[in-house]
């Protein structure tokens, strides 16, 4: 029997689609990720299920939509009984590992992982990680560790101990040296896990925190890109005119005001790109290690991100809402001998597809509870049909904007449907959004109120309703012992 | 401190709204239920969340809609982590009891009840009930017990051991005497529980199987109503013309063909009425017992049904789909000193409201997970607003019709929204239904395809979508320790 395929599932955090060499960025150098994509398949239309950390990862871990797995915001627990990628691979004698961030709660759970090298980025979670101890053993002081995202040059502001809220960290290199950075550390941990696991098949989620803010990166990456050279966002000053009131409030929440300072915005973008090249360098180191260990050809590698980063677009930083900058992510999948090098596919991928793809590569059965579809039939050309639209969800009840709008917590759900040309965002108790992606790829003009689009909007609303009904949690188990009046349920 | 209020929650099975004296039936005598309604409140517009046994009871038990509690068909388990009425009352030192039927799976679970006198009706579940042993101790033979729903006059047909599929049992009295009938037995069990519980506060779900088919009832009830006298259904021969194809198939599933025999139909209706008066007599016995024990004034009594019975209407027997005969049920709520006698309210009640009503009567906090609302503010006139429509759900994936229509299991969900005038039923992959209840109370004419109704249909579809988004399982818990970026979530 053939050796079982190892699964190396890598996520960046807050990496937007257009930030890599292979996805067309004019400045950022990512030779290792480019080579990884060229060794297998690049999926150019991959969308996350929710453009915020915890929900996006929960959809990847369960292969289930947000309304099914229950993680509708950061620090919201899974619905009882949810199974993760680790649980599924455990069933088949894989050694399942997490290295890095989950952003799930309760933080004390290991979500099925046997090997659990947790690091979530924020100092508030340091007690659950070995990284602070690692820094200490490398000579960093308590203060360096606690304020590691504050440059030495700035005075820590009370209430903002984690990092400066005004992005000024971007002007200075990190006080943690490159070789001790969290990106380096997590790569080391991944290599340690792979080496120590030896011949047993393994499934590793390597979950980086970068290029997430704070905009703190060590040299040489801090000075790698000249702020003068960075491309600037395309903006439309009166964009909000056609948008729901929520967007104005959320822009404030997202500190859009800081971005009026062009010098700061250029600096942030340069540092963001530096963090990406830093990540790429460590990717190179990791891939080389797999080669050295002789297991590269027997390892499925998936690389993606949990969501994008506005980087000043729409006058925001970070993520959420449903603009392309937030929901569109890079995805590359490589498995030598199985996936043809240089494959590029434009078909719509949802990130619930990643778990079943890992399962098919490893020969695991795909349970009915999984909402996504394996990407292999798409790559093999054996998929009889494929989705023509993608969906995403968001719940803004936890934000200040909710009360500013006078809404109850249950009135804050939003769902997006996006096909090749149109993107429609439905809010249960807010004005909605419609963008013509073909003629307004910047999504500046909300066309939802245009009477000409009435039947189109209706059609897209129905798509959402029928998607919800179809994908609502599947409870296939009928106890037929006591239901003799049912004839052959579930046989097809 | 006052003595805690006891909860006596009684459900009939398959009792349609218009079958009682107090709800206007011209023939059926129900003096005890009429008096119960007059002692408190009659709710004349009460609708079940799903017109099939298990899902309807699950919504009552959890106070949560079907898409939240997961019991979308008989013998489908609860979603993990669901809490029942028994669990909630246990938390407050009530003694929680079930007497009768649940129709839940797994059948070996007690769903939180401390006292569990299970009886589900069908002989296939006899192993889980003490009723067969009770019959044996009263001199019935093994054969009498096994074939108790087959009259002695008929020969048992192999494959139909539980009861005749052609309704011929209706022509003969049951072979079990009235004093040993399941309705008598369950009433005895309820009285036994109440007596033995003494001063400890209790919550009892008395869950009758009748007037559910088979149409088997002992004398004097079998001959109580003359088939000549029964009102006959109003029918429209070409009704199916405007209906979705599903309805033709479901009518076959529901054995509509037998009902072309007028003599049989009259007989069935007469027996159905007999079963109702039988139930009413035992209600009288139970209520008298409460008085004798001196606890009537300290007991909230709720009486309702899990759904209705077509009784030949729309050429069907039994339930499901969304016609009034199936979804509209009687509801009476009585608590002397708290609810004014003779109250009648036409406001819309959904059966998810029953659990929070019990909770308020007993002084229990109503958890956020509960979708329903206590009916007390409605009775007190303190409700600032009240719902203007009701919703119900159904999943027909388990029926033969699914494959006849060429549908996948996930394409079989239906949702109804009904307001004062209109009823709209949405199928994710089927033609839909719209009825004008004001001008077509029989629901003979499906108006969904009428171009004049396009914007009305659109509006009702949006009601369903927004209801789904708003009521989707509430996961309020955000771990704020690690979410300092959220300002005062959930404070209102």
Coordinates of N, CA and C in Angstrom, one line a residue, chain A residues 67 70 72-77 79-81 103 105-107 122 124-125 128 253 368 393 397-400 402-403 408-411 413-415 424 426-429 454 457-458 461-462 464-466 468-483 485-492, chain B residues 67 70 72-77 79-81 103 105-107 122 124-125 128 253 368 393 397-400 402-403 408-411 413-415 424 426-429 454 457-458 461-462 464-466 468-483 485-492:
Chain A
X67 N -23.4 29.7 9.5 CA -24.7 29.4 10.1 C -24.8 28.0 10.6
X70 N -21.6 27.8 13.8 CA -22.0 28.6 14.9 C -20.9 29.7 15.3
X72 N -19.8 32.7 14.7 CA -20.2 33.8 13.8 C -19.4 35.1 14.1
X73 N -18.6 35.0 15.2 CA -17.7 36.1 15.4 C -16.5 35.6 16.2
X74 N -15.4 36.3 16.3 CA -14.3 36.0 17.1 C -14.7 35.7 18.5
X75 N -14.2 34.7 19.2 CA -14.4 34.4 20.6 C -15.9 33.9 20.8
X76 N -16.5 33.5 19.7 CA -17.8 32.8 19.9 C -17.5 31.3 19.7
X77 N -18.0 30.5 20.6 CA -17.7 29.1 20.6 C -18.4 28.3 19.4
X79 N -20.7 25.5 17.8 CA -21.9 24.9 18.2 C -21.6 23.5 18.8
X80 N -22.3 23.1 19.8 CA -22.0 21.8 20.4 C -22.0 20.7 19.4
X81 N -21.0 19.8 19.5 CA -21.0 18.7 18.6 C -20.2 18.9 17.3
X103 N -7.8 31.5 17.2 CA -8.8 32.6 17.5 C -10.1 32.0 17.9
X105 N -12.6 30.2 20.9 CA -12.9 30.1 22.4 C -13.7 28.9 22.7
X106 N -13.5 28.2 23.8 CA -12.6 28.5 24.9 C -11.1 28.2 24.4
X107 N -10.3 29.1 24.9 CA -8.9 29.1 24.5 C -8.1 27.8 25.1
X122 N -1.7 38.2 20.1 CA -2.0 39.2 21.1 C -1.4 38.9 22.5
X124 N -2.4 39.4 25.3 CA -3.4 39.0 26.3 C -3.5 37.5 26.3
X125 N -3.0 36.8 25.3 CA -3.1 35.3 25.2 C -1.8 34.7 25.5
X128 N -1.0 31.2 27.2 CA -1.3 29.9 26.5 C -0.3 29.5 25.5
X253 N -15.1 52.8 13.2 CA -14.6 51.7 14.0 C -13.3 51.2 13.4
X368 N -21.3 13.7 5.4 CA -22.4 14.5 4.9 C -22.5 15.8 5.5
X393 N -20.9 35.4 5.1 CA -21.8 35.8 6.2 C -21.0 36.7 7.1
X397 N -23.3 42.4 15.3 CA -24.0 42.7 16.6 C -23.0 43.1 17.7
X398 N -21.8 42.7 17.6 CA -20.8 42.9 18.7 C -20.2 44.3 18.6
X399 N -20.4 45.0 17.5 CA -19.8 46.3 17.3 C -20.7 47.4 17.9
X400 N -20.0 48.5 18.2 CA -20.6 49.7 18.7 C -21.7 50.2 17.7
X402 N -23.9 48.8 16.2 CA -25.2 48.1 16.4 C -26.1 49.1 17.2
X403 N -25.5 49.6 18.3 CA -26.3 50.5 19.1 C -26.5 51.8 18.5
X408 N -31.4 45.7 17.6 CA -31.2 44.6 18.6 C -30.1 43.7 18.0
X409 N -29.5 42.9 19.0 CA -28.4 42.0 18.5 C -28.9 41.0 17.4
X410 N -30.1 40.6 17.4 CA -30.6 39.7 16.3 C -30.9 40.3 15.0
X411 N -30.6 41.6 14.9 CA -30.9 42.3 13.6 C -29.7 42.6 12.9
X413 N -27.4 40.5 11.2 CA -26.8 39.5 10.3 C -26.8 40.0 8.8
X414 N -25.7 39.7 8.2 CA -25.6 40.0 6.8 C -25.2 38.8 6.0
X415 N -25.6 38.7 4.8 CA -25.2 37.6 3.9 C -24.9 38.2 2.5
X424 N -24.3 41.0 -4.2 CA -25.4 41.5 -3.5 C -25.2 41.2 -2.0
X426 N -27.1 41.3 1.6 CA -28.4 41.4 2.3 C -28.3 41.6 3.8
X427 N -28.8 42.7 4.3 CA -28.9 42.9 5.8 C -30.4 42.7 6.2
X428 N -30.6 42.0 7.3 CA -32.0 41.8 7.7 C -32.7 43.1 8.0
X429 N -32.0 44.1 8.5 CA -32.7 45.3 8.9 C -32.0 46.5 8.6
X454 N -34.6 46.0 -9.7 CA -35.5 45.4 -8.8 C -35.5 43.9 -9.0
X457 N -32.2 42.2 -8.0 CA -32.1 42.1 -6.5 C -33.0 41.0 -5.9
X458 N -34.2 40.9 -6.4 CA -35.1 39.8 -6.0 C -34.5 38.5 -6.3
X461 N -31.8 37.8 -3.8 CA -32.3 37.5 -2.5 C -32.8 36.1 -2.4
X462 N -33.5 35.6 -3.5 CA -34.0 34.2 -3.5 C -32.8 33.3 -3.5
X464 N -30.1 33.7 -1.9 CA -29.7 33.6 -0.5 C -30.6 32.7 0.3
X465 N -31.9 33.0 0.1 CA -32.9 32.2 0.9 C -32.8 30.7 0.5
X466 N -32.7 30.4 -0.7 CA -32.6 28.9 -1.1 C -31.3 28.3 -0.7
X468 N -29.8 29.2 2.0 CA -29.9 28.9 3.5 C -30.7 27.7 3.7
X469 N -31.8 27.5 3.0 CA -32.7 26.3 3.2 C -31.9 25.1 2.8
X470 N -31.2 25.1 1.7 CA -30.5 23.9 1.2 C -29.3 23.5 2.2
X471 N -28.6 24.5 2.7 CA -27.4 24.2 3.4 C -27.6 24.2 4.9
X472 N -28.8 24.5 5.4 CA -29.0 24.4 6.8 C -28.5 23.0 7.3
X473 N -28.0 23.0 8.4 CA -27.4 21.9 9.0 C -28.1 20.6 8.6
X474 N -27.4 19.6 8.1 CA -28.0 18.4 7.6 C -28.1 17.4 8.8
X475 N -29.3 17.0 9.1 CA -29.4 15.9 10.1 C -30.0 14.7 9.5
X476 N -29.1 13.9 8.9 CA -29.6 12.9 8.0 C -30.1 11.7 8.8
X477 N -29.8 11.6 10.0 CA -30.1 10.4 10.7 C -31.6 10.3 11.1
X478 N -32.3 9.4 10.5 CA -33.6 9.0 10.8 C -33.5 7.6 11.4
X479 N -34.1 7.4 12.6 CA -34.0 6.0 13.1 C -35.1 5.2 12.5
X480 N -34.7 4.4 11.5 CA -35.7 3.7 10.7 C -36.4 2.5 11.5
X481 N -35.8 2.1 12.6 CA -36.5 1.1 13.4 C -37.9 1.5 13.7
X482 N -38.0 2.8 14.0 CA -39.3 3.3 14.4 C -40.0 4.2 13.4
X483 N -39.5 4.1 12.2 CA -40.1 4.9 11.1 C -40.4 4.1 9.9
X485 N -42.9 3.7 8.3 CA -43.7 4.4 7.3 C -42.9 5.2 6.2
X486 N -41.6 5.3 6.5 CA -40.7 5.9 5.5 C -40.1 4.9 4.6
X487 N -40.2 5.1 3.3 CA -39.7 4.2 2.3 C -38.4 4.6 1.8
X488 N -37.3 3.9 2.1 CA -36.0 4.1 1.6 C -35.5 5.5 1.7
X489 N -35.6 6.2 2.8 CA -35.1 7.5 2.9 C -33.6 7.5 2.6
X490 N -33.1 8.6 2.0 CA -31.7 8.8 1.8 C -31.1 7.9 0.7
X491 N -31.8 6.9 0.2 CA -31.2 6.2 -0.9 C -31.5 7.1 -2.1
X492 N -30.5 7.1 -3.0 CA -30.6 8.0 -4.1 C -30.6 7.3 -5.5
Chain B
X67 N -35.4 25.0 12.7 CA -34.1 25.1 12.1 C -33.0 25.4 13.2
X70 N -33.1 21.4 15.4 CA -32.6 20.3 14.6 C -33.5 19.2 14.3
X72 N -36.1 18.0 12.5 CA -36.8 18.4 11.4 C -37.7 17.3 10.8
X73 N -37.7 16.2 11.5 CA -38.6 15.1 11.1 C -38.7 14.1 12.3
X74 N -39.7 13.3 12.3 CA -39.8 12.3 13.3 C -38.5 11.4 13.2
X75 N -38.1 11.0 14.4 CA -36.9 10.1 14.5 C -35.6 10.8 14.1
X76 N -35.6 12.1 14.0 CA -34.4 12.8 13.8 C -33.9 13.4 15.1
X77 N -32.7 13.2 15.6 CA -32.3 13.6 16.9 C -32.2 15.1 17.1
X79 N -30.4 18.6 17.9 CA -29.0 19.1 17.7 C -28.3 18.9 19.1
X80 N -27.0 18.6 19.0 CA -26.2 18.4 20.3 C -26.4 19.7 21.1
X81 N -26.5 19.5 22.4 CA -26.6 20.7 23.3 C -27.9 21.3 23.5
X103 N -42.0 10.8 20.7 CA -41.7 10.7 19.3 C -40.3 11.2 19.0
X105 N -35.9 10.6 19.0 CA -34.9 9.6 19.0 C -33.6 10.2 19.6
X106 N -32.7 9.4 20.2 CA -32.9 8.0 20.5 C -34.0 7.8 21.6
X107 N -34.7 6.7 21.5 CA -35.8 6.4 22.3 C -35.4 6.0 23.7
X122 N -47.3 3.2 19.0 CA -47.1 2.1 18.0 C -46.5 0.9 18.7
X124 N -44.4 -1.2 17.8 CA -42.9 -1.3 17.6 C -42.1 -0.7 18.7
X125 N -42.7 0.1 19.5 CA -42.0 0.8 20.6 C -42.5 0.2 22.0
X128 N -40.4 -0.2 25.3 CA -40.0 0.9 26.1 C -41.1 1.4 27.0
X253 N -49.3 9.5 -1.0 CA -48.6 9.1 0.3 C -49.6 9.1 1.4
X368 N -31.9 33.3 26.7 CA -31.8 33.9 25.4 C -32.0 32.9 24.2
X393 N -42.3 25.2 9.4 CA -41.2 24.6 8.6 C -41.6 23.1 8.3
X397 N -37.8 15.5 2.7 CA -36.8 14.7 2.1 C -37.0 13.2 2.4
X398 N -37.6 12.9 3.4 CA -37.7 11.5 3.9 C -38.8 10.7 3.1
X399 N -39.6 11.4 2.3 CA -40.7 10.8 1.6 C -40.3 10.3 0.2
X400 N -41.0 9.3 -0.2 CA -40.9 8.8 -1.5 C -41.0 9.9 -2.6
X402 N -39.9 12.7 -2.8 CA -38.6 13.3 -3.0 C -37.9 12.7 -4.3
X403 N -37.9 11.4 -4.3 CA -37.2 10.8 -5.5 C -38.1 10.9 -6.7
X408 N -32.7 16.1 -4.7 CA -31.7 15.7 -3.6 C -32.3 15.9 -2.3
X409 N -31.8 15.2 -1.3 CA -32.3 15.4 0.1 C -32.3 16.9 0.5
X410 N -31.3 17.6 0.1 CA -31.2 19.0 0.6 C -32.1 20.0 -0.1
X411 N -32.9 19.5 -1.1 CA -33.8 20.4 -1.8 C -35.2 20.3 -1.4
X413 N -36.7 21.4 1.6 CA -37.2 22.2 2.7 C -38.2 23.2 2.3
X414 N -39.2 23.4 3.2 CA -40.3 24.3 2.9 C -40.5 25.2 4.2
X415 N -40.8 26.4 3.9 CA -41.1 27.4 5.0 C -42.4 28.1 4.7
X424 N -48.1 32.2 2.6 CA -47.2 31.9 1.5 C -46.3 30.7 1.9
X426 N -42.9 28.6 0.8 CA -41.7 28.7 0.0 C -41.0 27.3 0.0
X427 N -40.8 26.8 -1.2 CA -40.0 25.6 -1.4 C -38.7 26.0 -2.1
X428 N -37.6 25.4 -1.6 CA -36.3 25.9 -2.2 C -36.2 25.5 -3.7
X429 N -36.8 24.4 -4.1 CA -36.7 23.9 -5.4 C -38.0 23.4 -6.0
X454 N -46.9 39.5 -7.8 CA -45.4 39.4 -7.8 C -44.8 40.1 -6.6
X457 N -45.6 38.4 -3.2 CA -44.8 37.2 -3.1 C -43.3 37.6 -2.7
X458 N -42.8 38.6 -3.3 CA -41.5 39.0 -3.0 C -41.4 39.5 -1.6
X461 N -41.4 36.5 0.7 CA -40.1 35.8 0.6 C -39.1 36.5 1.5
X462 N -39.1 37.8 1.5 CA -38.2 38.6 2.3 C -38.5 38.4 3.8
X464 N -39.5 35.8 5.1 CA -39.0 34.5 5.5 C -37.4 34.6 5.6
X465 N -36.8 35.2 4.6 CA -35.3 35.4 4.7 C -34.9 36.1 6.0
X466 N -35.6 37.2 6.2 CA -35.2 38.0 7.4 C -35.5 37.3 8.7
X468 N -35.4 34.1 9.1 CA -34.3 33.1 9.2 C -33.0 33.7 9.8
X469 N -32.7 34.9 9.2 CA -31.4 35.6 9.7 C -31.6 36.0 11.1
X470 N -32.7 36.5 11.5 CA -32.9 37.0 12.9 C -33.0 35.9 13.9
X471 N -33.6 34.8 13.5 CA -33.8 33.7 14.5 C -32.8 32.6 14.5
X472 N -31.9 32.7 13.5 CA -30.8 31.7 13.5 C -30.2 31.6 14.9
X473 N -29.9 30.4 15.2 CA -29.4 30.1 16.6 C -28.6 31.2 17.2
X474 N -29.0 31.7 18.3 CA -28.3 32.8 19.0 C -27.1 32.3 19.7
X475 N -25.9 32.8 19.4 CA -24.7 32.4 20.2 C -24.2 33.6 20.8
X476 N -24.7 34.0 21.9 CA -24.4 35.3 22.5 C -23.0 35.4 23.1
X477 N -22.5 34.2 23.4 CA -21.3 34.3 24.3 C -20.0 34.7 23.5
X478 N -19.6 35.9 23.8 CA -18.3 36.3 23.3 C -17.4 36.4 24.5
X479 N -16.2 35.7 24.4 CA -15.3 35.7 25.5 C -14.5 37.1 25.5
X480 N -15.0 38.0 26.4 CA -14.5 39.4 26.4 C -13.0 39.5 26.9
X481 N -12.6 38.5 27.6 CA -11.2 38.5 28.1 C -10.3 38.7 26.9
X482 N -10.6 38.1 25.8 CA -9.8 38.2 24.6 C -10.3 39.0 23.5
X483 N -11.3 39.8 23.8 CA -11.9 40.6 22.7 C -12.1 42.0 23.2
X485 N -11.2 44.6 22.0 CA -11.6 45.5 20.9 C -13.1 45.7 20.7
X486 N -13.8 44.9 21.4 CA -15.3 45.0 21.3 C -15.8 45.9 22.5
X487 N -16.6 46.9 22.2 CA -17.0 47.8 23.2 C -18.4 47.4 23.7
X488 N -18.6 47.0 24.9 CA -19.9 46.7 25.5 C -20.8 45.9 24.6
X489 N -20.4 44.7 24.1 CA -21.3 44.0 23.3 C -22.4 43.5 24.2
X490 N -23.6 43.4 23.6 CA -24.8 42.8 24.3 C -25.4 43.7 25.3
X491 N -24.7 44.8 25.6 CA -25.5 45.7 26.5 C -26.5 46.5 25.7
X492 N -27.6 46.7 26.2 CA -28.6 47.3 25.3 C -29.1 48.7 25.8

